[in-house]
Each structure stands twice: as structure tokens, then as C-alpha cells.
């Protein structure tokens, strides 16, 4: 367990030596680290500069700022810090006030150090449990936001796809008939032209007006481009449906490349609409991958988050370039996939040649709500959600390699098969049979 930091606030300097002496075993065992402040004001400053302090033990009567005032200001600095007040045995009035201001417990003077140790441990335990609960809540919240985001996007896409599919279906199935009917009519027209070579002035002038020869030669092109168009809409609708497969409760065998391609399609508008008129080129280095057991909708969301970040980073960099620099610098996002030597895992690498990430920022990028983007642009959820999906949902690994000035690479490693759900079901069944 990490060493707990305890701030002792007392104006009697002699107490510092005594605390250190009586708690020396805990200090030596790295259970506690003691920090001292001589009054409430001094304590506030130390708390402000050190966010890792876990609890405060404070006297009540002190110069500059007393312990009761310190208590009332504590919440503004950190909601989770707990304080224990030390007061004279019969000072019930102050003890009541301290408890009303949120003190966790109190000790009486002269301090019984055995009691102090028990109280400190009890308080630290409470702080630890509160933190764990908070973390769990945050994780649940992340999961809920992610699920909500996904199901909202998924539903929207699914309903659009549904609405597109029917009319496209009519067009696709009628184009072949239309082409056949037109051929028949052209055949008939040809016959008329042969049988009636002099059709009269009105027909002659209409023939010239509509440029019949050109029309006849262009018609096959028109029909073929209509066919290509509908085929593209059908592909798009397949990709969209593929992308939005979010409501699946069990893992399914999935073609990762289809996932990456449909994600790129969804992001086409972001890749095309360039504010600084630079081009982002997508380089695909796809290996030969087996199907992977996964939750496709969620995995696609990971691809989307990482590619969106790469586009943001490249856009930012382009904003700093002059037009000349832009001409000689290519912005690329490389998607590379490979199967690991033992064939049980696959790796997906998403790499950009953007600005890179500093060591300090890199330590925090997967943290919940961490963002370096301006308000309204980033929420700091993308990578936290992505790591949760890859590592907790799929038992995989999501890592980042980046050096400032040299681009960034995210590596997604996934097991080919999801053993966990079936094992879990097996365990559940065994537990049920054993009555556990
Ligand atoms: N390819 C990248 N290049 C440079 N910095 C990156 C890259 N990817 C992520 N980052 C950094 O990591 C931070 C966290 O990313 P994350 O996706 O979690 O949040 P966000 O993009 O800021 O907001 P959100 O994704 O919720 O809209 C980003 O703010 C950015 O500083
Ligand atoms: Mg992001």
C-alpha cells in the first residue's frame, strides 16, 4: 500500500518531536509520512501545494487561524480529506462545533498515542474506502456514458440505414429493368428510322434538338454510373450497419479490417474538411488477420476515438505551418494490423506523424476527464473509455508510444478468442450447482 500522508497541525513545536518518536515504527515501515504545520493558515498552504495529503490531525487553539476555521475551509480544498481534532478533555463545546463542521473524529489532550494510532488507522481506512468507492462510481459513470453514446449513435445510424435501404433497394432492382426497357425502345427507334427515313419536318427538328445520336451513345454511361452510385450507397449502408453493431451482449467473430474501414468511412467528413487546407493521407498496412471474438460496435468506437485524436493532433500541427511548409510535409495516419507469432493475439497499430506527446502529458492521457483540448472540443473521455473497452471488456491491452515532435502510436492488442465469458458462465453454473 502507498505511504499515507498525514498533516499534523499544532503550534507547540515540541509535539513534532513527540509525534515522530511515538509513531516511528509506522514511519519506518512506510505506513505513514508526517508533515507538520504550526497553525491553520500554514496547514491550508501545505494542503494547497500537496494534493496527496490523506488526513489532518489538528489542534483547536492556535494563532493566525484556529483549528475550527481550518475545518470549515478544508472542504473547499479537498472534499475527501478527513480531519481529526485534538482538544482538551472537557472542551465539549468546541468538540461539538468541530463535529458539526465535518471533523471525522476527535482526541483529547494529553494525547494517548495508542489511541492516536488506532484513530489514524481507522480514518485512513475510511479515506481509502471512500476513494475506492469514488473510483468505482467514476468507472461506472464512464461505462454508462460510453454505452449511452454508443447506443445513441448506434440507434441513429441503424434508423438512417433502415430508411436508406428501402428506397435504394427500389432503385437498384429497377435499374436493370430500366436499362432493358431503354434498349428495347432504342431497338424500336432504330427500326422506325430504317422504315421511315423521311419522317417529316417536326420530327427532324426534334431529333436535332435532343441530339439523338449523342443521347444514344451516352445512355449506357448514364445507366452504368447510376448502377455504380447505387452500389456505393449499398456498400455505405453495409458499413454503417457494421459500425453500429453496438447492442451485442456476447462477443462475435469479427473482421477487424471491416471495422477499421467502416470507421474511416464514418470519419470521411473529418478527413476531407481541412481547415488549414492540408491533406491527411490514410496508409493501410493490413496483415492477414483471422476473425477476432469481440464486441464490434465497441471496438469500432475505440478506433474512432484514436483516429479522431490523430486528426485533431495533425490539424493542430497544420495550424502552425506556413503554406510552403504544408506543401512539403505530408500528414499521415497509418493503420497497421498483424497477428502475433503464437497466433492467439492480434495487434492493431494506429500511428500519426503529428506533434507527439510530452512525457508528462503521456502519464495522464488515459485518465478519466484528462484533456489538453479547449473547452467544448475535448471531454477527456475518449482514451479512458477506449482503455476500458480494450482491457476490461476484451481482456486486451491498449498502450501508447510517443515522443514529442515525432508522432504518436496507439497499440491495441487483442486476444483472438474471448475465453472469459464462457469460463464465467461455467463458473456461475458450478457455483449454482454447489449452492454458492
Ligand atoms: N494522437 C495524439 N497526438 C497528440 N496528443 C494526443 C493524441 N491522442 C491523444 N492525445 C492527448 O491525449 C489527451 C486525451 O485524449 P482523449 O481522447 O482521452 O480526450 P480528448 O480527445 O481530449 O477528448 P474526447 O476524446 O473526450 O473528446 C488529448 O487531450 C491529447 O492531449
Ligand atoms: Mg479524444
Short mmCIF file of C-alpha atoms and ligand atoms in Angstrom, two decimals:
data_model
loop_
_atom_site.label_atom_id
_atom_site.label_comp_id
_atom_site.label_asym_id
_atom_site.label_seq_id
_atom_site.Cartn_x
_atom_site.Cartn_y
_atom_site.Cartn_z
CA UNK A 1 0.00 0.00 0.00
CA UNK A 2 1.22 3.56 -0.71
CA UNK A 3 2.51 5.57 2.24
CA UNK A 4 -0.28 7.66 3.76
CA UNK A 5 0.45 11.38 4.19
CA UNK A 6 -0.75 12.89 7.46
CA UNK A 7 -0.67 16.61 8.19
CA UNK A 8 -0.26 17.41 11.92
CA UNK A 9 -1.30 20.97 12.82
CA UNK A 10 -0.18 22.29 16.21
CA UNK A 11 1.58 25.41 17.43
CA UNK A 12 3.52 23.51 20.08
CA UNK A 13 6.71 22.69 18.23
CA UNK A 14 7.73 20.15 20.87
CA UNK A 15 4.85 17.95 19.69
CA UNK A 16 6.55 17.40 16.32
CA UNK A 17 9.39 15.53 18.02
CA UNK A 18 6.93 13.55 20.14
CA UNK A 19 4.77 12.51 17.16
CA UNK A 20 7.85 11.40 15.25
CA UNK A 21 9.10 9.44 18.25
CA UNK A 22 5.83 7.71 19.10
CA UNK A 23 4.89 6.88 15.52
CA UNK A 24 8.43 5.98 14.46
CA UNK A 25 7.58 2.31 13.79
CA UNK A 26 4.83 3.27 11.36
CA UNK A 27 7.10 5.85 9.75
CA UNK A 28 9.92 3.34 9.37
CA UNK A 29 7.54 0.76 7.94
CA UNK A 30 6.49 3.40 5.35
CA UNK A 31 2.91 3.26 6.61
CA UNK A 32 2.80 7.00 7.41
CA UNK A 33 4.60 10.12 6.33
CA UNK A 34 4.14 13.04 8.73
CA UNK A 35 4.02 16.66 7.61
CA UNK A 36 3.80 19.47 10.18
CA UNK A 37 2.12 22.87 10.17
CA UNK A 38 2.18 25.40 13.04
CA UNK A 39 -1.32 26.87 12.54
CA UNK A 40 -4.44 26.75 10.35
CA UNK A 41 -3.07 29.16 7.74
CA UNK A 42 0.19 27.23 7.39
CA UNK A 43 -1.86 24.00 7.10
CA UNK A 44 -4.04 25.42 4.30
CA UNK A 45 -0.96 26.41 2.30
CA UNK A 46 0.54 22.93 2.70
CA UNK A 47 -2.73 21.30 1.65
CA UNK A 48 -2.94 23.52 -1.40
CA UNK A 49 0.55 22.65 -2.55
CA UNK A 50 0.30 18.91 -1.85
CA UNK A 51 -2.81 17.15 -3.20
CA UNK A 52 -1.64 13.78 -1.89
CA UNK A 53 -2.28 14.50 1.82
CA UNK A 54 -4.78 11.92 3.09
CA UNK A 55 -5.77 13.25 6.52
CA UNK A 56 -5.27 16.07 9.02
CA UNK A 57 -4.81 15.93 12.79
CA UNK A 58 -5.36 19.42 14.18
CA UNK A 59 -5.30 21.26 17.46
CA UNK A 60 -8.09 23.79 18.06
CA UNK A 61 -6.50 26.83 19.72
CA UNK A 62 -3.72 28.23 17.54
CA UNK A 63 -2.57 31.72 16.45
CA UNK A 64 -3.39 33.14 12.96
CA UNK A 65 -6.02 30.56 12.15
CA UNK A 66 -7.56 28.17 14.68
CA UNK A 67 -8.48 24.54 14.06
CA UNK A 68 -12.22 25.22 13.76
CA UNK A 69 -11.72 27.77 10.97
CA UNK A 70 -9.33 25.34 9.25
CA UNK A 71 -12.07 22.69 9.39
CA UNK A 72 -14.59 24.94 7.69
CA UNK A 73 -12.12 25.70 4.86
CA UNK A 74 -10.98 22.11 4.37
CA UNK A 75 -13.87 21.11 2.09
CA UNK A 76 -13.06 23.90 -0.36
CA UNK A 77 -9.62 22.37 -0.90
CA UNK A 78 -10.43 18.69 -0.96
CA UNK A 79 -13.76 17.01 -0.30
CA UNK A 80 -12.15 13.71 0.58
CA UNK A 81 -9.69 14.77 3.28
CA UNK A 82 -10.75 13.73 6.76
CA UNK A 83 -9.74 15.63 9.88
CA UNK A 84 -9.32 14.54 13.50
CA UNK A 85 -9.36 17.34 16.09
CA UNK A 86 -7.39 17.33 19.32
CA UNK A 87 -8.96 19.23 22.21
CA UNK A 88 -8.99 19.47 26.00
CA UNK A 89 -10.93 16.69 27.70
CA UNK A 90 -13.75 18.91 28.97
CA UNK A 91 -13.98 21.21 25.92
CA UNK A 92 -17.31 19.76 24.76
CA UNK A 93 -18.47 23.00 23.11
CA UNK A 94 -15.53 23.07 20.68
CA UNK A 95 -15.77 19.34 20.06
CA UNK A 96 -19.45 19.74 19.08
CA UNK A 97 -18.59 22.65 16.77
CA UNK A 98 -15.76 20.63 15.20
CA UNK A 99 -18.02 17.63 14.56
CA UNK A 100 -20.65 19.94 13.06
CA UNK A 101 -18.00 21.34 10.72
CA UNK A 102 -17.25 17.88 9.40
CA UNK A 103 -14.48 16.55 11.70
CA UNK A 104 -14.24 12.79 11.33
CA UNK A 105 -13.29 12.11 14.98
CA UNK A 106 -11.66 13.76 17.98
CA UNK A 107 -8.89 13.02 20.51
CA UNK A 108 -8.41 14.52 23.93
CA UNK A 109 -5.31 16.02 25.49
CA UNK A 110 -2.94 14.81 26.73
CA UNK A 111 -2.71 12.65 23.65
CA UNK A 112 -2.88 8.91 24.22
CA UNK A 113 -0.60 7.76 21.38
CA UNK A 114 -2.02 4.23 21.26
CA UNK A 115 -5.44 5.76 20.78
CA UNK A 116 -3.97 8.18 18.20
CA UNK A 117 -2.56 5.27 16.16
CA UNK A 118 -5.92 3.46 16.20
CA UNK A 119 -7.77 6.67 15.22
CA UNK A 120 -5.32 7.40 12.39
CA UNK A 121 -5.67 3.87 11.00
CA UNK A 122 -9.45 3.99 11.26
CA UNK A 123 -9.54 7.37 9.48
CA UNK A 124 -7.12 6.28 6.74
CA UNK A 125 -9.18 3.16 6.17
CA UNK A 126 -12.28 5.27 5.72
CA UNK A 127 -10.45 7.61 3.29
CA UNK A 128 -9.23 4.60 1.30
CA UNK A 129 -12.68 3.04 1.12
CA UNK A 130 -14.25 6.33 0.08
CA UNK A 131 -11.64 6.70 -2.67
CA UNK A 132 -12.23 3.18 -3.92
CA UNK A 133 -15.99 3.73 -3.99
CA UNK A 134 -15.47 7.01 -5.82
CA UNK A 135 -13.23 5.31 -8.38
CA UNK A 136 -15.79 2.56 -8.90
CA UNK A 137 -18.51 5.15 -9.35
CA UNK A 138 -16.37 7.04 -11.85
CA UNK A 139 -15.70 3.84 -13.75
CA UNK A 140 -19.41 3.02 -13.81
CA UNK A 141 -20.14 6.52 -14.97
CA UNK A 142 -17.58 6.19 -17.78
CA UNK A 143 -19.17 2.91 -18.79
CA UNK A 144 -22.64 4.41 -18.75
CA UNK A 145 -21.60 7.44 -20.79
CA UNK A 146 -19.88 5.15 -23.26
CA UNK A 147 -22.88 2.85 -23.53
CA UNK A 148 -25.23 5.76 -23.89
CA UNK A 149 -23.04 7.42 -26.50
CA UNK A 150 -22.75 4.16 -28.38
CA UNK A 151 -26.39 3.25 -28.26
CA UNK A 152 -27.43 6.78 -29.27
CA UNK A 153 -25.04 6.72 -32.25
CA UNK A 154 -25.96 3.12 -32.98
CA UNK A 155 -29.69 3.77 -32.97
CA UNK A 156 -29.36 6.86 -35.10
CA UNK A 157 -27.22 5.06 -37.66
CA UNK A 158 -29.42 1.96 -37.63
CA UNK A 159 -32.55 4.03 -38.29
CA UNK A 160 -30.87 6.01 -41.07
CA UNK A 161 -29.60 2.79 -42.64
CA UNK A 162 -33.08 1.32 -42.44
CA UNK A 163 -34.62 4.37 -44.11
CA UNK A 164 -31.96 4.39 -46.83
CA UNK A 165 -32.14 0.67 -47.55
CA UNK A 166 -35.70 0.56 -48.88
CA UNK A 167 -35.51 3.33 -51.49
CA UNK A 168 -32.03 2.20 -52.57
CA UNK A 169 -33.43 -1.29 -52.94
CA UNK A 170 -36.14 0.04 -55.32
CA UNK A 171 -33.59 1.90 -57.39
CA UNK A 172 -31.11 -0.98 -57.57
CA UNK A 173 -33.68 -3.55 -58.58
CA UNK A 174 -35.31 -1.22 -61.15
CA UNK A 175 -32.13 -0.06 -62.86
CA UNK A 176 -31.71 -3.39 -64.67
CA UNK A 177 -35.34 -3.26 -65.88
CA UNK A 178 -34.96 0.38 -66.91
CA UNK A 179 -31.83 -0.50 -68.87
CA UNK A 180 -33.62 -3.38 -70.61
CA UNK A 181 -36.69 -1.23 -71.45
CA UNK A 182 -34.46 1.51 -72.85
CA UNK A 183 -32.60 -1.00 -75.04
CA UNK A 184 -35.97 -2.22 -76.36
CA UNK A 185 -37.13 1.31 -77.10
CA UNK A 186 -33.84 2.14 -78.85
CA UNK A 187 -34.26 -1.00 -80.96
CA UNK A 188 -37.74 0.16 -81.90
CA UNK A 189 -36.49 3.68 -82.69
CA UNK A 190 -33.83 2.19 -84.91
CA UNK A 191 -36.45 0.19 -86.75
CA UNK A 192 -38.60 3.29 -87.24
CA UNK A 193 -35.59 5.17 -88.63
CA UNK A 194 -34.93 2.36 -91.10
CA UNK A 195 -38.57 2.01 -92.23
CA UNK A 196 -39.33 5.75 -92.28
CA UNK A 197 -36.12 7.52 -93.38
CA UNK A 198 -38.07 10.75 -94.08
CA UNK A 199 -40.25 11.30 -91.03
CA UNK A 200 -41.22 14.93 -91.70
CA UNK A 201 -40.04 18.40 -90.57
CA UNK A 202 -41.33 18.33 -86.99
CA UNK A 203 -39.65 15.01 -86.14
CA UNK A 204 -36.45 16.08 -87.92
CA UNK A 205 -36.17 19.26 -85.87
CA UNK A 206 -36.89 17.41 -82.59
CA UNK A 207 -34.19 14.87 -83.47
CA UNK A 208 -31.70 17.71 -83.86
CA UNK A 209 -32.91 19.44 -80.72
CA UNK A 210 -32.45 16.39 -78.49
CA UNK A 211 -29.23 15.35 -80.22
CA UNK A 212 -30.40 11.78 -80.60
CA UNK A 213 -27.01 10.36 -81.65
CA UNK A 214 -25.30 11.75 -78.58
CA UNK A 215 -28.18 10.65 -76.34
CA UNK A 216 -27.99 7.08 -77.66
CA UNK A 217 -24.23 6.87 -77.20
CA UNK A 218 -24.36 8.41 -73.70
CA UNK A 219 -27.23 6.32 -72.32
CA UNK A 220 -25.13 3.23 -71.39
CA UNK A 221 -22.75 5.53 -69.44
CA UNK A 222 -25.67 7.12 -67.60
CA UNK A 223 -27.09 3.75 -66.64
CA UNK A 224 -23.70 2.41 -65.57
CA UNK A 225 -22.96 5.46 -63.40
CA UNK A 226 -26.41 5.10 -61.78
CA UNK A 227 -25.51 1.48 -61.06
CA UNK A 228 -22.14 2.43 -59.55
CA UNK A 229 -23.85 5.08 -57.42
CA UNK A 230 -26.39 2.67 -56.00
CA UNK A 231 -23.72 0.06 -55.36
CA UNK A 232 -21.79 2.67 -53.40
CA UNK A 233 -24.83 3.55 -51.33
CA UNK A 234 -25.39 -0.16 -50.62
CA UNK A 235 -21.73 -0.53 -49.52
CA UNK A 236 -22.03 2.54 -47.36
CA UNK A 237 -25.17 1.25 -45.74
CA UNK A 238 -23.46 -2.11 -45.06
CA UNK A 239 -20.50 -0.29 -43.48
CA UNK A 240 -22.77 1.86 -41.36
CA UNK A 241 -24.65 -1.17 -40.14
CA UNK A 242 -21.35 -2.85 -39.44
CA UNK A 243 -20.11 0.17 -37.49
CA UNK A 244 -23.19 0.41 -35.31
CA UNK A 245 -23.32 -3.16 -34.13
CA UNK A 246 -23.39 -1.91 -30.56
CA UNK A 247 -26.14 -3.82 -28.85
CA UNK A 248 -24.48 -7.21 -28.92
CA UNK A 249 -24.30 -8.84 -25.49
CA UNK A 250 -21.91 -11.68 -26.36
CA UNK A 251 -18.70 -11.44 -28.37
CA UNK A 252 -18.95 -12.36 -32.06
CA UNK A 253 -16.34 -13.28 -34.67
CA UNK A 254 -15.43 -10.02 -36.39
CA UNK A 255 -13.31 -8.90 -39.31
CA UNK A 256 -11.14 -6.14 -37.77
CA UNK A 257 -10.36 -4.67 -41.20
CA UNK A 258 -14.06 -4.18 -41.88
CA UNK A 259 -14.26 -2.37 -38.56
CA UNK A 260 -11.35 -0.07 -39.43
CA UNK A 261 -12.73 0.61 -42.92
CA UNK A 262 -16.23 1.40 -41.71
CA UNK A 263 -14.76 3.71 -39.06
CA UNK A 264 -12.78 5.55 -41.75
CA UNK A 265 -15.96 5.89 -43.74
CA UNK A 266 -17.76 7.40 -40.75
CA UNK A 267 -14.86 9.84 -40.38
CA UNK A 268 -14.67 10.75 -44.06
CA UNK A 269 -16.10 14.20 -43.42
CA UNK A 270 -13.39 14.89 -40.84
CA UNK A 271 -10.64 13.68 -43.13
CA UNK A 272 -11.89 15.77 -46.03
CA UNK A 273 -12.91 19.01 -44.37
CA UNK A 274 -9.48 20.51 -43.70
CA UNK A 275 -9.38 23.89 -42.02
CA UNK A 276 -5.76 24.53 -42.95
CA UNK A 277 -6.03 23.02 -46.43
CA UNK A 278 -3.56 20.25 -45.64
CA UNK A 279 -4.13 16.66 -46.67
CA UNK A 280 -4.26 13.72 -44.34
CA UNK A 281 -3.37 10.52 -46.05
CA UNK A 282 -4.52 7.18 -44.67
CA UNK A 283 -1.94 4.43 -45.16
CA UNK A 284 -3.24 0.92 -44.70
CA UNK A 285 -0.77 -1.83 -43.88
CA UNK A 286 -3.19 -4.63 -43.25
CA UNK A 287 -1.76 -8.05 -42.45
CA UNK A 288 -3.67 -11.23 -42.90
CA UNK A 289 -5.85 -11.37 -39.80
CA UNK A 290 -8.13 -14.11 -38.56
CA UNK A 291 -11.60 -13.26 -37.29
CA UNK A 292 -11.44 -11.94 -33.74
CA UNK A 293 -14.02 -12.55 -31.00
CA UNK A 294 -15.16 -9.14 -29.86
CA UNK A 295 -17.92 -6.60 -29.37
CA UNK A 296 -17.67 -4.94 -32.81
CA UNK A 297 -19.61 -1.75 -32.03
CA UNK A 298 -17.43 -1.03 -29.01
CA UNK A 299 -14.19 -1.85 -30.79
CA UNK A 300 -15.17 0.46 -33.63
CA UNK A 301 -15.66 3.15 -31.03
CA UNK A 302 -12.06 2.64 -29.88
CA UNK A 303 -10.84 3.01 -33.49
CA UNK A 304 -12.96 6.13 -33.84
CA UNK A 305 -11.61 7.72 -30.63
CA UNK A 306 -7.98 7.08 -31.57
CA UNK A 307 -8.32 8.17 -35.20
CA UNK A 308 -10.24 11.30 -34.10
CA UNK A 309 -7.40 12.17 -31.72
CA UNK A 310 -4.84 11.70 -34.50
CA UNK A 311 -6.83 14.02 -36.80
CA UNK A 312 -7.07 16.62 -34.01
CA UNK A 313 -3.31 16.43 -33.42
CA UNK A 314 -2.49 16.73 -37.14
CA UNK A 315 -4.93 19.63 -37.55
CA UNK A 316 -3.29 21.43 -34.63
CA UNK A 317 0.14 20.93 -36.15
CA UNK A 318 -1.03 22.11 -39.58
CA UNK A 319 -2.36 25.29 -37.94
CA UNK A 320 1.24 26.21 -37.08
CA UNK A 321 2.63 25.55 -40.58
CA UNK A 322 3.08 28.10 -43.33
CA UNK A 323 1.66 27.32 -46.79
CA UNK A 324 5.17 26.46 -48.02
CA UNK A 325 5.80 24.07 -45.15
CA UNK A 326 2.41 22.49 -45.79
CA UNK A 327 3.38 21.67 -49.37
CA UNK A 328 6.45 19.67 -48.34
CA UNK A 329 5.05 17.97 -45.27
CA UNK A 330 2.72 15.03 -45.55
CA UNK A 331 0.29 14.28 -42.77
CA UNK A 332 -0.35 10.61 -42.43
CA UNK A 333 -2.30 8.19 -40.28
CA UNK A 334 -1.08 4.63 -40.65
CA UNK A 335 -3.27 1.69 -39.79
CA UNK A 336 -1.28 -1.48 -39.39
CA UNK A 337 -2.51 -4.91 -38.34
CA UNK A 338 -0.68 -8.13 -37.67
CA UNK A 339 -1.20 -11.43 -35.99
CA UNK A 340 1.25 -12.36 -33.21
CA UNK A 341 3.66 -15.24 -33.63
CA UNK A 342 1.63 -17.61 -31.44
CA UNK A 343 -1.49 -16.65 -33.44
CA UNK A 344 -3.53 -16.20 -30.28
CA UNK A 345 -3.37 -12.40 -30.31
CA UNK A 346 -3.75 -9.72 -32.93
CA UNK A 347 -2.24 -6.24 -32.89
CA UNK A 348 -3.71 -3.09 -34.39
CA UNK A 349 -1.44 -0.04 -34.59
CA UNK A 350 -2.79 3.44 -35.29
CA UNK A 351 0.05 5.86 -35.86
CA UNK A 352 0.20 9.52 -36.80
CA UNK A 353 3.13 11.72 -37.74
CA UNK A 354 1.75 14.58 -35.64
CA UNK A 355 3.28 16.62 -32.81
CA UNK A 356 3.71 13.73 -30.36
CA UNK A 357 3.02 13.82 -26.63
CA UNK A 358 5.31 15.03 -23.83
CA UNK A 359 6.27 12.55 -21.10
CA UNK A 360 4.25 14.45 -18.52
CA UNK A 361 1.05 14.52 -20.63
CA UNK A 362 1.56 10.89 -21.64
CA UNK A 363 1.30 9.81 -18.00
CA UNK A 364 -2.23 11.20 -17.88
CA UNK A 365 -3.79 10.58 -21.29
CA UNK A 366 -5.76 7.53 -20.14
CA UNK A 367 -7.07 9.32 -17.03
CA UNK A 368 -10.75 9.98 -16.77
CA UNK A 369 -11.57 13.57 -17.92
CA UNK A 370 -7.96 14.43 -18.80
CA UNK A 371 -7.79 16.67 -21.85
CA UNK A 372 -5.45 19.27 -23.29
CA UNK A 373 -8.10 20.49 -25.73
CA UNK A 374 -10.05 23.71 -25.29
CA UNK A 375 -13.44 23.73 -23.62
CA UNK A 376 -16.12 22.41 -25.94
CA UNK A 377 -13.64 20.44 -28.06
CA UNK A 378 -12.48 17.63 -25.80
CA UNK A 379 -14.11 15.97 -22.82
CA UNK A 380 -11.13 13.80 -21.89
CA UNK A 381 -13.18 10.62 -22.11
CA UNK A 382 -12.04 9.10 -25.42
CA UNK A 383 -8.96 7.25 -24.22
CA UNK A 384 -10.36 6.39 -20.76
CA UNK A 385 -13.33 4.73 -22.47
CA UNK A 386 -11.09 3.09 -25.06
CA UNK A 387 -8.83 1.56 -22.43
CA UNK A 388 -11.87 0.28 -20.54
CA UNK A 389 -13.25 -1.32 -23.71
CA UNK A 390 -9.96 -2.90 -24.78
CA UNK A 391 -8.71 -4.05 -21.40
CA UNK A 392 -11.78 -4.74 -19.29
CA UNK A 393 -14.30 -5.75 -21.93
CA UNK A 394 -11.90 -7.67 -24.20
CA UNK A 395 -9.03 -8.68 -21.89
CA UNK A 396 -6.63 -6.90 -24.25
CA UNK A 397 -4.08 -4.13 -23.87
CA UNK A 398 -4.04 -0.52 -25.04
CA UNK A 399 -0.71 1.30 -24.95
CA UNK A 400 0.78 4.46 -26.38
CA UNK A 401 4.25 5.15 -27.73
CA UNK A 402 5.03 8.78 -28.38
CA UNK A 403 7.93 11.17 -28.42
CA UNK A 404 7.47 14.89 -28.62
CA UNK A 405 7.98 16.02 -32.21
CA UNK A 406 7.91 12.50 -33.61
CA UNK A 407 4.27 11.45 -33.77
CA UNK A 408 2.18 9.06 -31.74
CA UNK A 409 1.31 5.42 -31.98
CA UNK A 410 -1.50 3.63 -30.17
CA UNK A 411 -1.23 -0.14 -29.96
CA UNK A 412 -4.31 -2.27 -29.42
CA UNK A 413 -3.56 -5.89 -28.58
CA UNK A 414 -6.49 -8.29 -28.53
CA UNK A 415 -6.83 -11.97 -27.74
CA UNK A 416 -8.31 -13.81 -30.71
CA UNK A 417 -10.77 -15.59 -28.53
CA UNK A 418 -12.77 -14.38 -25.59
CA UNK A 419 -12.39 -17.21 -23.09
CA UNK A 420 -13.68 -15.18 -20.21
CA UNK A 421 -17.45 -15.08 -20.84
CA UNK A 422 -17.77 -18.82 -21.37
CA UNK A 423 -15.49 -19.53 -18.38
CA UNK A 424 -17.56 -17.15 -16.34
CA UNK A 425 -20.72 -18.93 -17.34
CA UNK A 426 -19.07 -22.22 -16.41
CA UNK A 427 -18.08 -20.81 -13.00
CA UNK A 428 -21.58 -19.45 -12.48
CA UNK A 429 -23.02 -22.86 -13.28
CA UNK A 430 -20.62 -24.63 -10.88
CA UNK A 431 -21.43 -22.08 -8.20
CA UNK A 432 -25.15 -22.61 -8.76
CA UNK A 433 -24.79 -26.40 -8.56
CA UNK A 434 -22.73 -26.10 -5.37
CA UNK A 435 -25.35 -23.72 -3.97
CA UNK A 436 -22.81 -20.88 -3.58
N1 LIG B 1 -2.52 11.22 -31.44
C1 LIG B 1 -2.34 12.11 -30.45
N2 LIG B 1 -1.39 13.10 -30.57
C2 LIG B 1 -1.19 14.00 -29.59
N3 LIG B 1 -1.89 14.03 -28.43
C3 LIG B 1 -2.83 13.08 -28.23
C4 LIG B 1 -3.11 12.08 -29.24
N4 LIG B 1 -4.08 11.27 -28.76
C5 LIG B 1 -4.41 11.75 -27.54
N5 LIG B 1 -3.68 12.83 -27.22
C6 LIG B 1 -3.72 13.59 -25.96
O1 LIG B 1 -4.46 12.83 -25.01
C7 LIG B 1 -5.50 13.62 -24.44
C8 LIG B 1 -6.64 12.73 -24.02
O2 LIG B 1 -7.28 12.16 -25.14
P1 LIG B 1 -8.79 11.71 -25.04
O3 LIG B 1 -9.19 11.14 -26.35
O4 LIG B 1 -8.97 10.86 -23.82
O5 LIG B 1 -9.57 13.06 -24.73
P2 LIG B 1 -9.86 14.29 -25.71
O6 LIG B 1 -9.55 13.91 -27.12
O7 LIG B 1 -9.14 15.46 -25.17
O8 LIG B 1 -11.44 14.46 -25.53
P3 LIG B 1 -12.59 13.47 -26.08
O9 LIG B 1 -11.94 12.32 -26.77
O10 LIG B 1 -13.34 13.04 -24.87
O11 LIG B 1 -13.40 14.33 -26.98
C9 LIG B 1 -5.84 14.63 -25.52
O12 LIG B 1 -6.44 15.80 -24.96
C10 LIG B 1 -4.45 14.92 -26.11
O13 LIG B 1 -3.74 15.84 -25.32
MG1 LIG B 2 -10.31 12.12 -27.97
#
